[in-house]
């Protein structure tokens, strides 16, 4: 399973990259706004900086347009920023049409705002590179996000769809483990959830004991 970080914050991207486990980055308009990035030039420069930071990893950049022509024009501009840009397109009717257009024109895509297996089938049929089910938001509304990952994974495997399942809206480290178990190809996570994977009290207790005992022969 690949690890992406779900942020537009350069310091957090750098920290995850330095850990040596980062395969890419996902952003969205809310995450970009959180960093205070404004204006076309600033947005484009920020995406370029992220691409250079994670050298080689995919970086999802989301369109804001909701009509076919607008999505295609915006997507072309985003894709031109850097070869690692993946155009993030919402799961709406014009979005599906645009996914097909991007597929036929060699532009990689991430279909976002996916909350059902039916939507995931449409994204795959349109040739999306990635499909992003939002598991945390599903859990927030008392449905089961992990179950959706497992269902999509089963459908894609039975049908031979090539689209990669990118589990998004991760809330904690357990989500990451469960997504891996359920067949996600990629998990995009906040830095805290990634670092949460490190934690176990027995590791801390064990290390303290080893360091204490080491003093006896140092
Ligand atoms: O990038 C999409 C997704 O990961 C959003 O997560 O926490 O806003 O539900 P969240």
Short mmCIF file of C-alpha atoms and ligand atoms in Angstrom, two decimals, residues 6 28 88 134 137 168-169 171, ligand 1:
data_model
loop_
_atom_site.label_atom_id
_atom_site.label_comp_id
_atom_site.label_asym_id
_atom_site.label_seq_id
_atom_site.Cartn_x
_atom_site.Cartn_y
_atom_site.Cartn_z
CA UNK A 6 -3.23 14.72 2.87
CA UNK A 28 -8.00 19.91 -1.87
CA UNK A 88 -8.45 15.76 -8.90
CA UNK A 134 -13.85 9.48 1.98
CA UNK A 137 -16.71 11.38 6.53
CA UNK A 168 -9.07 9.43 1.90
CA UNK A 169 -10.50 11.32 4.87
CA UNK A 171 -8.95 10.17 10.91
O1 LIG B 1 -8.53 15.22 0.56
C1 LIG B 1 -9.76 14.66 0.77
C2 LIG B 1 -10.02 14.13 2.16
O2 LIG B 1 -8.92 13.42 2.62
C3 LIG B 1 -10.62 15.08 3.14
O3 LIG B 1 -10.52 14.65 4.47
O4 LIG B 1 -10.69 15.06 6.89
O5 LIG B 1 -11.66 16.75 5.29
O6 LIG B 1 -12.76 14.53 5.63
P1 LIG B 1 -11.46 15.28 5.63
#
